Structure formats: C-alpha cells, structure tokens
Coordinates of C-alpha atoms in Angstrom, one line a residue:
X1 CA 123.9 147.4 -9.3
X2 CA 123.2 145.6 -5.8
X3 CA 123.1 142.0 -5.7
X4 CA 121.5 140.3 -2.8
X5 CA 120.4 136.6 -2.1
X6 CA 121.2 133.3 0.3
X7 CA 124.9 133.1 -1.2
X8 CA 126.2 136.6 0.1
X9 CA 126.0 140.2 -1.4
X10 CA 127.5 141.4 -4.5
X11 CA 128.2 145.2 -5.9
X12 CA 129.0 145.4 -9.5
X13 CA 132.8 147.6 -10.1
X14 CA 132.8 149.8 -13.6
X15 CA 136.5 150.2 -14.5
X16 CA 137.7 152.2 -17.4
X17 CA 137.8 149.8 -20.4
X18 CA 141.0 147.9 -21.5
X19 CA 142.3 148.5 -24.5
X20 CA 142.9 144.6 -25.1
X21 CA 140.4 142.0 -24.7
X22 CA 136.8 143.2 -24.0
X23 CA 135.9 139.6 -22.6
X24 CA 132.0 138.4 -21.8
X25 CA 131.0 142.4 -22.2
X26 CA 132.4 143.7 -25.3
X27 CA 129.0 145.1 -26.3
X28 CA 128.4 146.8 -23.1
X29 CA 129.0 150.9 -23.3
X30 CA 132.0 151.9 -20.5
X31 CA 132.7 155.5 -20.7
X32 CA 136.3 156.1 -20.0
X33 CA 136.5 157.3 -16.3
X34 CA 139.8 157.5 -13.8
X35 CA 138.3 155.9 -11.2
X36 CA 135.6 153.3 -10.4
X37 CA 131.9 154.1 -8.5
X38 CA 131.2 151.0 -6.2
X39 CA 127.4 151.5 -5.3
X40 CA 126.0 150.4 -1.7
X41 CA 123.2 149.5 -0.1
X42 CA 121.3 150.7 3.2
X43 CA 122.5 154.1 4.8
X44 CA 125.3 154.1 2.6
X45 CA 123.5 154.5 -0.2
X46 CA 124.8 157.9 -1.3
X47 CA 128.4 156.8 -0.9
X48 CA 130.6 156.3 -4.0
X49 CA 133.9 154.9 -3.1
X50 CA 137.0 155.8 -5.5
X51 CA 139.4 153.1 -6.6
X52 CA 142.2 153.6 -9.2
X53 CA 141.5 152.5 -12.4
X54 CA 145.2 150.8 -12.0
X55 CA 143.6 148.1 -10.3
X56 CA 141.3 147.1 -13.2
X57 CA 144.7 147.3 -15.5
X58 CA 146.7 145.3 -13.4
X59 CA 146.5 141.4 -14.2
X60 CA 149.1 140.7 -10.9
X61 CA 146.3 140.2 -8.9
X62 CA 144.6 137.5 -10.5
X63 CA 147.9 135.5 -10.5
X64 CA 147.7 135.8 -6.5
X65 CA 143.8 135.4 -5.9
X66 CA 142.3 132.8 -4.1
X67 CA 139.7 131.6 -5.6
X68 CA 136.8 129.6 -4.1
X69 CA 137.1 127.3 -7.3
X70 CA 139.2 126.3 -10.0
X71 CA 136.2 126.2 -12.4
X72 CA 135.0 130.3 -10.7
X73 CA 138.7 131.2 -11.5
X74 CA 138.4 130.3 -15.2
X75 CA 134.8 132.0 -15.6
X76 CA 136.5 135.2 -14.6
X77 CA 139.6 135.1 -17.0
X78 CA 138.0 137.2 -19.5
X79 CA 136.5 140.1 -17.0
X80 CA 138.9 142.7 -17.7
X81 CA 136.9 145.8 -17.4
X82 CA 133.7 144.6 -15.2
X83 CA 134.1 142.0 -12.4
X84 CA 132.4 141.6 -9.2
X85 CA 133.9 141.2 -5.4
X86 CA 133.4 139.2 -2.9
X87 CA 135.0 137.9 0.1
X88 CA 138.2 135.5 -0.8
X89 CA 138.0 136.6 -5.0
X90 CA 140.9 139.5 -4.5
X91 CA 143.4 138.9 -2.1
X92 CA 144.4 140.4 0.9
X93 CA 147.5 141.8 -0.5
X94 CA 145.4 143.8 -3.0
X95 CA 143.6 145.2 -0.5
X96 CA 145.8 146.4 1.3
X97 CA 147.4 147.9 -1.5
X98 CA 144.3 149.9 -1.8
X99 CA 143.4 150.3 2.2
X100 CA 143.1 154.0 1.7
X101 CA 140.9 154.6 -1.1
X102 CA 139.0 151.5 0.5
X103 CA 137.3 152.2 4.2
X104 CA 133.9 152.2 4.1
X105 CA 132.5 149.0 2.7
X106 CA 134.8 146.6 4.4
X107 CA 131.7 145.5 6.9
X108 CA 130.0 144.8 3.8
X109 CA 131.6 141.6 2.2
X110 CA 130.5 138.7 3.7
X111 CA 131.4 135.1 3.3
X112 CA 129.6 132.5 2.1
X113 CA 127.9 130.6 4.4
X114 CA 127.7 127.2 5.1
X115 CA 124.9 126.1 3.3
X116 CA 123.4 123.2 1.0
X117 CA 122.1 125.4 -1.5
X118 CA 123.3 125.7 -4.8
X119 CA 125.5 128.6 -5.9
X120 CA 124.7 129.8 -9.6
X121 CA 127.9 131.5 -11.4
X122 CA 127.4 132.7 -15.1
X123 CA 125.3 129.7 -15.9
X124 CA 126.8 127.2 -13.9
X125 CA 125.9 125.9 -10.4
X126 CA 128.0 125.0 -8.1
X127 CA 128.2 123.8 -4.0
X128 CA 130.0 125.0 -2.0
X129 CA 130.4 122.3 0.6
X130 CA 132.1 120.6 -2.0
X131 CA 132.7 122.8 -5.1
X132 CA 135.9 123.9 -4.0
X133 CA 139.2 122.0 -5.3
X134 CA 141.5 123.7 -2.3
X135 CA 144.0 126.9 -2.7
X136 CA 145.1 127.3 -6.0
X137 CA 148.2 130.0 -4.5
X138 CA 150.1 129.9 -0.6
X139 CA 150.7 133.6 -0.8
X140 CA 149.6 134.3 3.2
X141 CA 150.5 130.8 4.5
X142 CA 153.5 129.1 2.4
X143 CA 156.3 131.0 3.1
X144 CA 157.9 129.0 5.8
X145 CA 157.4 125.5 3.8
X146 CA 159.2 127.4 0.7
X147 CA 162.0 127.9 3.0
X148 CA 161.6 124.6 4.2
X149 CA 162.2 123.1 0.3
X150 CA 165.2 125.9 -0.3
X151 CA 167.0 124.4 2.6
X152 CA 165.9 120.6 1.1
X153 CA 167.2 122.1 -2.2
X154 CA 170.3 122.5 -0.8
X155 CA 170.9 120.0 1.2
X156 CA 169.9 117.4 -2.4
X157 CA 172.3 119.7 -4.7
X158 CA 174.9 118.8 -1.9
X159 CA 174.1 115.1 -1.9
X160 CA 174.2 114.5 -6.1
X161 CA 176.0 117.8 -7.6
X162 CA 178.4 118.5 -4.5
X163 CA 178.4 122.0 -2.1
X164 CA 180.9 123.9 -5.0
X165 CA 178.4 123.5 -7.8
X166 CA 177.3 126.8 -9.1
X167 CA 174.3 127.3 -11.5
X168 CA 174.4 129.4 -14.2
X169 CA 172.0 130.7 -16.5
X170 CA 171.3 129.3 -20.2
X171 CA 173.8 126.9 -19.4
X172 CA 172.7 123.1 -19.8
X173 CA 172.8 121.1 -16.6
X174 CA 173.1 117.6 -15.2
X175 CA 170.5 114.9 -15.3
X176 CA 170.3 115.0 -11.5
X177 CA 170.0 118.6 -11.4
X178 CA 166.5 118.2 -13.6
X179 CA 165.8 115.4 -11.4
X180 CA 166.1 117.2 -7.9
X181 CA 163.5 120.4 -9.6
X182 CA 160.8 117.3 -10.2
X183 CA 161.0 116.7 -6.7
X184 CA 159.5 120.2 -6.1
X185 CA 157.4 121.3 -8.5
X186 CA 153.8 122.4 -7.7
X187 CA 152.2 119.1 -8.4
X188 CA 150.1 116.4 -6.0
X189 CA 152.3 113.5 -7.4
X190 CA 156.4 115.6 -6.9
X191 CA 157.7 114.4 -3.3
X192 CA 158.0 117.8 -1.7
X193 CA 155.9 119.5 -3.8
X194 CA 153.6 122.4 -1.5
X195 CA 150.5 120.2 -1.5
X196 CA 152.8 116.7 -0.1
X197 CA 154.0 118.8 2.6
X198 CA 150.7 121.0 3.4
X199 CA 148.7 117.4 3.4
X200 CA 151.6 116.0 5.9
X201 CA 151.3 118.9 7.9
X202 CA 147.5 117.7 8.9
X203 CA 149.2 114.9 10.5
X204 CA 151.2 117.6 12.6
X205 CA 148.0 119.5 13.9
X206 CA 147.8 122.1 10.9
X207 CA 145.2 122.3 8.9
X208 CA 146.2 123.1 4.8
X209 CA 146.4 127.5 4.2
X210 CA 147.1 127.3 8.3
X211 CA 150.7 128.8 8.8
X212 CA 153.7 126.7 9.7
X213 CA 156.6 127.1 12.2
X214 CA 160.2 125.6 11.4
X215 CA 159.9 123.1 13.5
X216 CA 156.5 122.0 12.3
X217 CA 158.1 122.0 8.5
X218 CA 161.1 120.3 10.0
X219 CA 158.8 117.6 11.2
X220 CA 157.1 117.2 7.5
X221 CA 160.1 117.1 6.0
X222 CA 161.3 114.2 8.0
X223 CA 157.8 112.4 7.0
X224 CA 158.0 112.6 3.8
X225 CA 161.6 111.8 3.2
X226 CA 160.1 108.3 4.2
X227 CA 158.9 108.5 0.8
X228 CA 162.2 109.2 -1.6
X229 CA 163.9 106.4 -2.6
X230 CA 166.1 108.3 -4.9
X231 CA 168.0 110.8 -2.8
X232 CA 167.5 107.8 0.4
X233 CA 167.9 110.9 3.1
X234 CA 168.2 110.2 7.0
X235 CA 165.9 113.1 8.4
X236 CA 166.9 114.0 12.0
X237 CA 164.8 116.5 13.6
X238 CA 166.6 117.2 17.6
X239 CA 164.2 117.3 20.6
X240 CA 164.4 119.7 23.7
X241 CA 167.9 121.3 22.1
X242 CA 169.6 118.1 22.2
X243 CA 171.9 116.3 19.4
X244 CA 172.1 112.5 20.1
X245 CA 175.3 110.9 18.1
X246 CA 174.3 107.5 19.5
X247 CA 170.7 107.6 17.5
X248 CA 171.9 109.7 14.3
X249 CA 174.7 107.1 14.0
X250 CA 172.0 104.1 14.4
X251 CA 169.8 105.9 12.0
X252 CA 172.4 106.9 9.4
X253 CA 174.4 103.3 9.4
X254 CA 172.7 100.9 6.6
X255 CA 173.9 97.2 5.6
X256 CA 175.1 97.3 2.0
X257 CA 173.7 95.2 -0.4
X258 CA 176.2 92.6 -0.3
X259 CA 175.7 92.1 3.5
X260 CA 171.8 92.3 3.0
X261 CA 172.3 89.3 0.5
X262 CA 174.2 87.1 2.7
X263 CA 172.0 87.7 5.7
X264 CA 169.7 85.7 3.7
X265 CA 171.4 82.9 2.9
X266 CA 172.4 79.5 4.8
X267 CA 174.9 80.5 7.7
X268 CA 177.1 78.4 5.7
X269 CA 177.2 80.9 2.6
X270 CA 177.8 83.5 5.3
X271 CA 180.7 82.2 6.6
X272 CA 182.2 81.6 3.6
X273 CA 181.2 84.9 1.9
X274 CA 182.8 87.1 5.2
X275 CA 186.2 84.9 5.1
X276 CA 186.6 84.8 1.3
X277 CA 186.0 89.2 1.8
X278 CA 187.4 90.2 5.0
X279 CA 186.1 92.0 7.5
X280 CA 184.9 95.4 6.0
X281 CA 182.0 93.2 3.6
X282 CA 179.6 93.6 6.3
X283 CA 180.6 97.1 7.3
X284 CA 178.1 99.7 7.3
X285 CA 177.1 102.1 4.8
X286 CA 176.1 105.5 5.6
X287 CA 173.2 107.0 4.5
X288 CA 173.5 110.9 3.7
X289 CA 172.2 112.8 6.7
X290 CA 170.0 116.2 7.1
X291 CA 170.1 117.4 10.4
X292 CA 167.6 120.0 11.8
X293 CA 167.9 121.6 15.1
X294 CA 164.9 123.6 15.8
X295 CA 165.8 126.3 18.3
X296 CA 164.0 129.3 21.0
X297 CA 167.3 131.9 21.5
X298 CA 165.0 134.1 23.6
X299 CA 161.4 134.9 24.9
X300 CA 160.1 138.0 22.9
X301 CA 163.6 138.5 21.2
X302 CA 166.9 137.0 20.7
X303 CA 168.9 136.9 23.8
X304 CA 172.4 138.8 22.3
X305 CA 174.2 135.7 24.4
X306 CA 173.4 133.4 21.4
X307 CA 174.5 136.4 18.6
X308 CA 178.3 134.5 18.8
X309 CA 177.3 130.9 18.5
X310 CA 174.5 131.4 16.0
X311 CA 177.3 133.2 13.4
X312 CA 179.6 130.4 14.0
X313 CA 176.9 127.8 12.8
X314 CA 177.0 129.6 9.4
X315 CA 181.0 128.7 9.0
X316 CA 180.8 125.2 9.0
X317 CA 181.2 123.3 6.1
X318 CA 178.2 121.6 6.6
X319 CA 175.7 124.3 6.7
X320 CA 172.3 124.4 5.4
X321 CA 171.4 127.9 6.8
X322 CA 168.7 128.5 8.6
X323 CA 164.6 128.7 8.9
X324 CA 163.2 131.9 11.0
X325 CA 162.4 134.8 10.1
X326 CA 159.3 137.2 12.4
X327 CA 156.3 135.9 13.3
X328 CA 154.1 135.0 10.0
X329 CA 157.0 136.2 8.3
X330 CA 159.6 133.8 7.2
X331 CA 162.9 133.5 5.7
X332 CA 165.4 131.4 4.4
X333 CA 169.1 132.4 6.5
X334 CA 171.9 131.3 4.6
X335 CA 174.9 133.9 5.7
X336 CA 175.8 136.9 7.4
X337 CA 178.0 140.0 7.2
X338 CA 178.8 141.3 10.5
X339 CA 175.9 141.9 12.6
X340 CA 173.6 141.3 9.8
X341 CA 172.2 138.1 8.6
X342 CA 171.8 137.2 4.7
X343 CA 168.8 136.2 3.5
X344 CA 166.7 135.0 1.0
X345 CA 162.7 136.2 1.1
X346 CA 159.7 133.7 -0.5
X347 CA 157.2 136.5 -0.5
X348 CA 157.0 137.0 -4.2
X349 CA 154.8 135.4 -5.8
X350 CA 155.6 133.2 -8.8
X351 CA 153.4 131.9 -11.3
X352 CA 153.3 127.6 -12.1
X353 CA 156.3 126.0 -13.8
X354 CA 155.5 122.3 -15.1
X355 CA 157.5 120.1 -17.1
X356 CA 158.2 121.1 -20.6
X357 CA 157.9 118.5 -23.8
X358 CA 161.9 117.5 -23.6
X359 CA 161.0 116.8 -19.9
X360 CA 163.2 119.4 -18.5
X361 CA 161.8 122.9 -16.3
X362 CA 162.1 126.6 -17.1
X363 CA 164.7 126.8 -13.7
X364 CA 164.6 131.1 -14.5
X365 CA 161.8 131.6 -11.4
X366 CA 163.8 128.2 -9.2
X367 CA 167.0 130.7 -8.7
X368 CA 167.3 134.2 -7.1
X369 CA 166.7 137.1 -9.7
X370 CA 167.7 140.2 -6.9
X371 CA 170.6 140.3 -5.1
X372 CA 170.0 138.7 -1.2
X373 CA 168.4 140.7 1.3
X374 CA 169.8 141.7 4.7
X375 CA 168.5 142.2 8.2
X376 CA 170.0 143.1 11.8
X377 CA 170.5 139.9 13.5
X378 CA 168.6 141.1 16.6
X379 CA 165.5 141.8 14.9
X380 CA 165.3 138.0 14.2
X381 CA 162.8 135.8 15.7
X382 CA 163.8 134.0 18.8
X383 CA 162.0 131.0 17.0
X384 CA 164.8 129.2 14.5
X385 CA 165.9 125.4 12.6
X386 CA 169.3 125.2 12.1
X387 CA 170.0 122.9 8.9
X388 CA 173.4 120.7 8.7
X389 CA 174.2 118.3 6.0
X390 CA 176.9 115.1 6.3
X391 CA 177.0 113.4 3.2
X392 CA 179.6 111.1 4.8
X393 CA 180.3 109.8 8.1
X394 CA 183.2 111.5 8.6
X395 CA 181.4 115.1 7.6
X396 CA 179.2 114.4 10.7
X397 CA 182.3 113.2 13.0
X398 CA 183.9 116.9 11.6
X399 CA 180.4 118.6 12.6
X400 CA 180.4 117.1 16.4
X401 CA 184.0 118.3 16.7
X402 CA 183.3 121.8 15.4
X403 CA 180.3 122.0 17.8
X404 CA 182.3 120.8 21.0
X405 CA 184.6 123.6 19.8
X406 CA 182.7 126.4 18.9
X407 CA 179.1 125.9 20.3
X408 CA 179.5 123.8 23.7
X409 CA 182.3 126.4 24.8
X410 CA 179.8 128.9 26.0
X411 CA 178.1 128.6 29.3
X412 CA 174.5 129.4 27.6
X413 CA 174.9 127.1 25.1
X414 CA 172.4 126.5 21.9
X415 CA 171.9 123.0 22.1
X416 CA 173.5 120.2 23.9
X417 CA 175.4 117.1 21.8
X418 CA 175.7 114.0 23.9
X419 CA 176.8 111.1 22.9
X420 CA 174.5 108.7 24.4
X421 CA 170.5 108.5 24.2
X422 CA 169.1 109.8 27.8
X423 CA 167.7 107.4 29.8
X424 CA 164.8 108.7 30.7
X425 CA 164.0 109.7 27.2
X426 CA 161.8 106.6 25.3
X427 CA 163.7 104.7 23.2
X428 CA 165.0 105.4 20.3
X429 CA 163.1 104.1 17.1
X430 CA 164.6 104.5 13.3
X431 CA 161.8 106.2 11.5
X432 CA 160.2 104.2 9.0
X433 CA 157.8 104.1 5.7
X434 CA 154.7 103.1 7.0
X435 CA 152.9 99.8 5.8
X436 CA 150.3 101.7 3.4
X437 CA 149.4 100.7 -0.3
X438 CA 149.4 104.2 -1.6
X439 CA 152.0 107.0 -2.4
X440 CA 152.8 110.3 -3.7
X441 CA 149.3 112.1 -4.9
X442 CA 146.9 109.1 -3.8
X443 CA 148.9 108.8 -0.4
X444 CA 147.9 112.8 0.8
X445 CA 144.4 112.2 -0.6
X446 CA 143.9 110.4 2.7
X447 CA 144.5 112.0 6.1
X448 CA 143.6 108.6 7.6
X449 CA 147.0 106.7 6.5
X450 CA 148.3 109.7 8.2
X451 CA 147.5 107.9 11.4
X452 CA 150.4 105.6 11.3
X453 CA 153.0 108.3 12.2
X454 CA 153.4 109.0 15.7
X455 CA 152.1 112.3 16.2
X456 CA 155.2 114.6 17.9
X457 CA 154.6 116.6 20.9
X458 CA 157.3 119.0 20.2
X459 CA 156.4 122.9 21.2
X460 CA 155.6 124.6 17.7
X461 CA 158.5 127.3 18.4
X462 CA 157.6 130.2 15.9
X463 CA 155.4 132.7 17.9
X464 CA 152.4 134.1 16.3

C-alpha cells in the first residue's frame, strides 16, 4: 500500500514470515511466498519488483543501517516480516547486494526534506531538524580513521607492553592491555574513540560521515593526543615530505619532575640541588614519539621508483605500517612479501563492544579473526602515512641513521630528514592542550573550542 504525504513516500514490503518473532504484526495473515511484491505508484503502477525473501531473513543488515534516529531504530527492531523503506533506513551495501533484482524504483525514494513539520512514526512524532542523534554505524565513511586507531593501537602496545608482545586468545592479559582497549572503544567519553576523532576532524574541514585521507587522520590524531595524559605521546605529523630532528627533538625532550621542582624554588635551592646531584638531574626526559609522514609516491599511480624505499620502511624496527589504501578504500599496511603488500581491511562491520561488569572488554572482535590480506604493491594509492614509533631517544637517533642509509640514498627520494628547521618555514611551536574547561565527551560537543587549534593547510593527499 502507497504512502504519500510532506515527509517523503513510502511503499509497504510483504516478506515471507519468520519463523521466530512475529513482532508489532503477529495477527496479520502473510502467506508464505519466495519473493516480495513492492507496489508503485504513477505509470509504474503495474510493476511488481522481485526481491529475495533472504533479505527479509537476514538480520546483518540492520546491524549496518543508518538510521535517521536512535529512537526510529528501536521502533523497527521487532519488524521481521513487514517493514517499510525509505531513503537512509537500508544501507547502501544492502542495495547493492540486491542491484539486480532492484532497477526500477530507485527514482522513487526520496529524502526527507528539510522541513519544520513534525514526522509521525508508529505513534511517536519526531523532527527532523533535530530528531536525529548522528550515525549510529561508519560503514561508508570510517575506514581510514579505524586504520588510523590500528596504527595508534600499535604504536600504545609498543609504548606499555613492548613490540614482542603477542596476544593470545582466552589468555588473561595485563592491566595496561585493558587500559589501551578503553582508549578505543565506541563511546563519546574513550580518547580515540570514532566519535573524538570524527568531531576533531570538523576542526580539519570534514564534516562527521564525510571521508578522511591519512593525512587528515594523521592531523586528528596529533589533536587529540593533546588530550591523554596516560600514554603522554609526542604526535609529529611531517610537512611538505620533510623530517625535522631539530623540532621532533624540541618536542620530544621534557624536564623531569625533579628539575620541574627545582625550577620553582629560590635559585639558592637550585644551586644546591644541581651540585648535591650532578649534572644529569636536570637532563631531559624523553617523551615516547609517533611519527607520521604523510606521503604522494605518484600522480594517478605509484611511481615504481619509490617500490624499493617504501619496502625498506617496513624493516625497521620502528615501524608502524602504514595508512593508504584506493581512493574511498582504505587499509591498514603493516608488511609485505615480495612485490605484494600485507594488509589488514576495516570493512567488516562489527557490532558495539562496551565494558563488561569486572571492567574488562570482550577483545574477540579488537584482533584479526582471518588471515591478512594481500595486494600488488603497484595497485596502491599514490596517497600514503608512514607510521614510526621511538619509545626512546636513541630508537629515533637509530631511525635517522636507517633513513640516511636506506631512504636518502636514492636520487628520488620519499622524504627529506634535515637536521635543522628551514628558515623560511614559521617557527616551530610545541603543540599544546588548549586553555578550555571541558574534555573527552563535553569537549567534542562543542565545535567552537575547536577554534583554538591552528587550522593546518596541509594538501589532503588521498584522491577521491
């Protein structure tokens, strides 16, 4: 039965019944059919479109929908053998799943449009101006910042488990092992949670379910490190393809606490305090470093030149991988074998993991469940962020020295390391938490506080 009114067009699907849960319609008569009528309007009024009943028996889709509202998405929990479409309620992946038993009525879905007037779902209104509570999946848009927190992952597991720690399954693990999954879980108020760095990524020019390059996550990730006091990371992102040791070193080199203590005391203390300790009391500390160096290896393509240097960033010690992938398509790099990279893929969607009673997380769905995937290095977008971490000072003094060797040998090189900051570069600045009352959920409620990060005017390097 047609449906028309302000709020967009409806059409009513008949599926065979479930043999579970009837839902609202229990009473209602469905005779057992293989496929489903969807009736028209207009000129297509004789038209009967056939759609496998599979679709009315798989539940997969829900898990993926995006709803218009968290309060819509509950109403229709119970339709399992009548439901109604419309634009945004079944995703695009479903679709096109079903693209060629679906062709004639794709003219027909409208959106909602924008409008004051209420919306009435079974027996509840709602506006849509401000009914809406956001995306409740990123299937379509989040892949590249869930490679963005596999590399973070790593790069925290390296910082409080070391690189040789292994997880296995059913196996109890260490405090700060529970501690580094809170920092990702799919809540407002974890630090790298989707919605921290979708909200941070307003500040970079991309507006939350908008798709992200690796530079434009590498950016957010520096942001919001800002943030974490725990895991205290120095976030350097390089500009135009160059490695500065001078800033990094400035940026990575913090007073300990015993220095910080006597730097507020009478000069007196101070003198007294260095003598009594020698001079390595005031020495500085180093404060673990992620380094991100977002690349362009070609135009269209990678240029084969960069093949060589782009393996050899893989064998260092201090590797985090790498973010790429195609365009709208990304992937977390974290080997290769010959000629073809190593890589793990985001694109399957999982359903929400919170914390349990004890206060641990079910970690089954945090680890990979299939074997790695594998693709030709020269199919790779020309569009990359290579990730490095030096937990030490002398693991970033080992990186510069395996990069003059094996990276700065080529006449095309990657990226340039200098060890002074350019002059005609601005000045280098330490990054900073900024002077706002607010953090974690109440700080991304408000894009205003966002303002007191210096908007980058880096080249978003993934094509699209």
């Amino acid at each position: 039965m047609e449906s028309t009114g302000s709020s967009g067009r409806l059409w009513e699907l008949q599926f065979e019944r479930s043999s579970g849960r009837g839902g609202a319609f229990a009473a209602v008569s469905v005779s057992a059919v293989s496929s489903a009528e969807l009736r028209v309007p207009g000129s297509l009024a004789a038209a009967v479109v056939k759609w496998p009943v599979e679709l009315a028996q798989d539940d997969s889709w829900r898990m993926e929908s995006g709803f218009l509202n968290s309060a819509i998405a509950e109403e229709m929990q119970g339709l399992s053998f009548i439901g109604h479409i419309q634009a945004g309620i079944i995703p695009k992946p479903v679709l096109s799943k079903y693209e060629n038993q679906i062709t004639i009525f794709a003219d027909y879905l409208e959106e909602f449009p924008d409008t004051d007037e209420l919306v009435w779902i079974l027996g509840k209104q709602h506006l849509l101006k401000t009914g809406g509570t956001g995306p409740s999946s990123d299937a379509g848009w989040g892949c590249m910042l869930r490679c963005g927190q596999m590399m973070l992952a790593q790069a925290l597991i390296c910082r409080h488990l070391g690189r040789d720690w292994n997880w296995e399954r059913q196996k109890e693990q260490p405090k700060e092992y529970q501690r580094i999954l809170q920092c990702f879980l799919d809540r407002k108020d974890c630090c790298y949670s989707i919605h921290q760095m979708a909200q941070m990524g307003v500040g970079e020019g991309k507006s939350i379910g908008e798709w992200f390059g690796p530079n434009t996550v590498a950016q957010v990730l520096k942001k919001l490190a800002l943030f974490d006091e725990w895991n205290s990371l120095a976030v350097y992102v390089s500009m135009d393809n160059t490695v500065v040791i001078e800033d990094i070193k400035k940026m990575c080199h913090t007073l300990p606490l015993s220095a910080e203590t006597a730097a507020e005391s009478p000069p007196e203390s101070l003198n007294a305090s260095t003598q009594s300790k020698g001079p390595s009391a005031c020495s500085p500390a180093w404060k673990p470093l992620l380094l991100i160096v977002p690349l362009r290896l070609g135009i269209n393509q990678i240029n084969p030149v960069y093949v060589d240097a782009f393996k050899e960033c893989f064998k260092m010690p201090q590797s985090l991988g790498a973010l790429g992938g195609k365009p709208n398509n990304a992937y977390y790099f974290i080997g290769f074998l010959g000629d073809e990279l190593i890589f793990l893929d985001p694109h399957t969607t999982q359903t929400f993991v919170d914390t349990e009673e004890n206060g641990t997380v079910d970690d089954q769905t945090f680890h990979c469940l299939q074997p790695p995937q594998r693709m030709n290095i020269l199919n790779l977008d020309p569009s990359v962020a290579l990730g490095f971490f030096c937990k030490e000072e002398k693991d970033f003094d080992s990186w510069c020295s395996l990069v003059q060797k094996e990276i700065l040998k080529e006449n095309l090189r990657m990226f340039e390391l200098v060890q002074k900051h350019p002059s005609h570069w601005p000045p280098f600045v330490p990054p900073a938490k900024p002077e706002v009352t607010t953090t974690g959920a109440e700080f991304i409620d408000s894009t205003e506080q966002l303002e007191d990060f210096d908007l980058e005017e880096d080249f978003e390097i993934l094509s699209i």
